[in-house]
Amino acid sequence: MKFDFRLNGAVVALFSLLSLTVVLAITQSAVLLTWNVHVVEAFQAILLFICVPFTWFYVRPDTLTEQKKWFWLWAMAWWLMFFGRSISWGRDFFPEVPHFYYRIISIFVIAPVVLMLFSPHLRAEIEHKWKQVRLPFWYLLIAVLSLFFADSVEHHRFIDTWLYGYAANQDIVEELYENPFILALFCAAFYFMRQDRVTQQDKLMLAMEAEFSPKPYQSK
């Protein structure tokens, strides 16, 4: 496993967002009481949904090798699963529908993430990225910290009492901690997208190499 420790503007912005969230959660109890948790949840759901078509149109998995194609289709399945989870598999829009149906929906949405792991192409690409490609350390660190904070607040465990100052703010604080998690996760994914994407220039270079490469002699 290798890491990329380079800092950039996105890393600084994400760390600033996470730090600001911690400060607000601890000190600005009265202010957070006026914030609408449903607005934050809607923003997150929209962002997660956009990540699905963005991944397809930016990376264009159909232009990649079989290994990379499987990897990015798997990534899209992850974004779709996160989106489904963010809207409680649709229960947020139709709360009167029995929960049994939403369990079925969740199974169908989660299944591709699990079943695709049976593909040797996907497993090979995951192994390649894990062993050969530098992982974006700071994006992953921010994502892990944010998820840890959100999980602690939601389930009242670990250091939850240090992460917010007023019990009535629990729901909004949990959602606010999830914002840097989602954004850091997207930045990490985009980091890999830029490496795997086949640009028009790449296609032109490959075509030129194929055109001017020496052809094997064929006897008549």
Tab-separated table of N, CA, C and O in Angstrom, residues 2 11 21-22 30 46 70 72 80 100-103 122 139 146 150 154 160 181 186:
chain	number	residue	atom	x	y	z
A	2	LYS	N	0.543	2.188	-0.886
A	2	LYS	CA	1.287	3.427	-0.994
A	2	LYS	C	0.329	4.599	-0.821
A	2	LYS	O	-0.850	4.499	-1.148
A	11	VAL	N	-8.021	19.668	-0.137
A	11	VAL	CA	-7.739	19.100	1.187
A	11	VAL	C	-7.906	20.163	2.269
A	11	VAL	O	-8.535	19.928	3.305
A	21	THR	N	-17.375	22.511	11.282
A	21	THR	CA	-18.494	21.698	11.763
A	21	THR	C	-18.322	21.359	13.236
A	21	THR	O	-19.276	21.430	14.017
A	22	VAL	N	-17.103	20.988	13.622
A	22	VAL	CA	-16.836	20.662	15.027
A	22	VAL	C	-17.085	21.884	15.914
A	22	VAL	O	-17.735	21.785	16.968
A	30	ALA	N	-27.524	27.222	19.880
A	30	ALA	CA	-28.733	27.988	19.550
A	30	ALA	C	-28.872	28.188	18.048
A	30	ALA	O	-29.975	28.135	17.496
A	46	ILE	N	-29.006	14.662	-3.280
A	46	ILE	CA	-28.778	15.171	-4.641
A	46	ILE	C	-27.326	14.971	-5.049
A	46	ILE	O	-27.029	14.534	-6.168
A	70	TRP	N	-14.983	-2.728	-14.855
A	70	TRP	CA	-15.678	-3.339	-13.737
A	70	TRP	C	-15.518	-2.498	-12.473
A	70	TRP	O	-16.462	-2.360	-11.686
A	72	TRP	N	-15.128	0.781	-12.148
A	72	TRP	CA	-15.924	2.005	-12.129
A	72	TRP	C	-17.417	1.726	-12.159
A	72	TRP	O	-18.203	2.520	-11.631
A	80	LEU	N	-24.819	4.675	-5.911
A	80	LEU	CA	-26.262	4.434	-5.928
A	80	LEU	C	-26.733	3.881	-4.583
A	80	LEU	O	-27.811	4.249	-4.090
A	100	PHE	N	-41.699	-3.455	4.691
A	100	PHE	CA	-41.286	-4.686	4.005
A	100	PHE	C	-40.826	-4.404	2.578
A	100	PHE	O	-39.822	-4.963	2.111
A	101	TYR	N	-41.527	-3.513	1.894
A	101	TYR	CA	-41.181	-3.212	0.505
A	101	TYR	C	-39.836	-2.491	0.405
A	101	TYR	O	-39.080	-2.692	-0.554
A	102	TYR	N	-39.551	-1.672	1.395
A	102	TYR	CA	-38.281	-0.954	1.368
A	102	TYR	C	-37.116	-1.892	1.676
A	102	TYR	O	-35.994	-1.654	1.220
A	103	ARG	N	-37.373	-2.930	2.438
A	103	ARG	CA	-36.330	-3.929	2.666
A	103	ARG	C	-35.979	-4.639	1.358
A	103	ARG	O	-34.808	-4.921	1.083
A	122	LEU	N	-12.831	-7.366	-11.399
A	122	LEU	CA	-12.944	-6.360	-10.343
A	122	LEU	C	-11.938	-6.622	-9.233
A	122	LEU	O	-11.251	-5.701	-8.769
A	139	TYR	N	-7.568	12.804	1.728
A	139	TYR	CA	-8.993	12.606	1.453
A	139	TYR	C	-9.533	11.443	2.277
A	139	TYR	O	-10.627	11.527	2.853
A	146	SER	N	-14.628	11.999	9.487
A	146	SER	CA	-16.005	12.497	9.394
A	146	SER	C	-17.008	11.388	9.652
A	146	SER	O	-18.006	11.581	10.365
A	150	ALA	N	-19.710	11.222	12.680
A	150	ALA	CA	-21.139	11.080	12.418
A	150	ALA	C	-21.699	9.818	13.087
A	150	ALA	O	-22.788	9.850	13.678
A	154	GLU	N	-24.565	9.628	15.994
A	154	GLU	CA	-25.811	8.921	15.708
A	154	GLU	C	-26.096	7.828	16.723
A	154	GLU	O	-27.239	7.658	17.171
A	160	ASP	N	-18.961	10.690	21.545
A	160	ASP	CA	-20.102	11.493	21.094
A	160	ASP	C	-20.329	12.727	21.956
A	160	ASP	O	-20.724	13.782	21.452
A	181	PHE	N	-17.590	13.966	4.855
A	181	PHE	CA	-17.383	12.561	4.476
A	181	PHE	C	-17.724	12.347	3.008
A	181	PHE	O	-16.930	11.769	2.248
A	186	PHE	N	-15.913	11.740	-2.560
A	186	PHE	CA	-15.956	12.099	-3.974
A	186	PHE	C	-14.578	12.544	-4.469
A	186	PHE	O	-14.154	12.168	-5.571
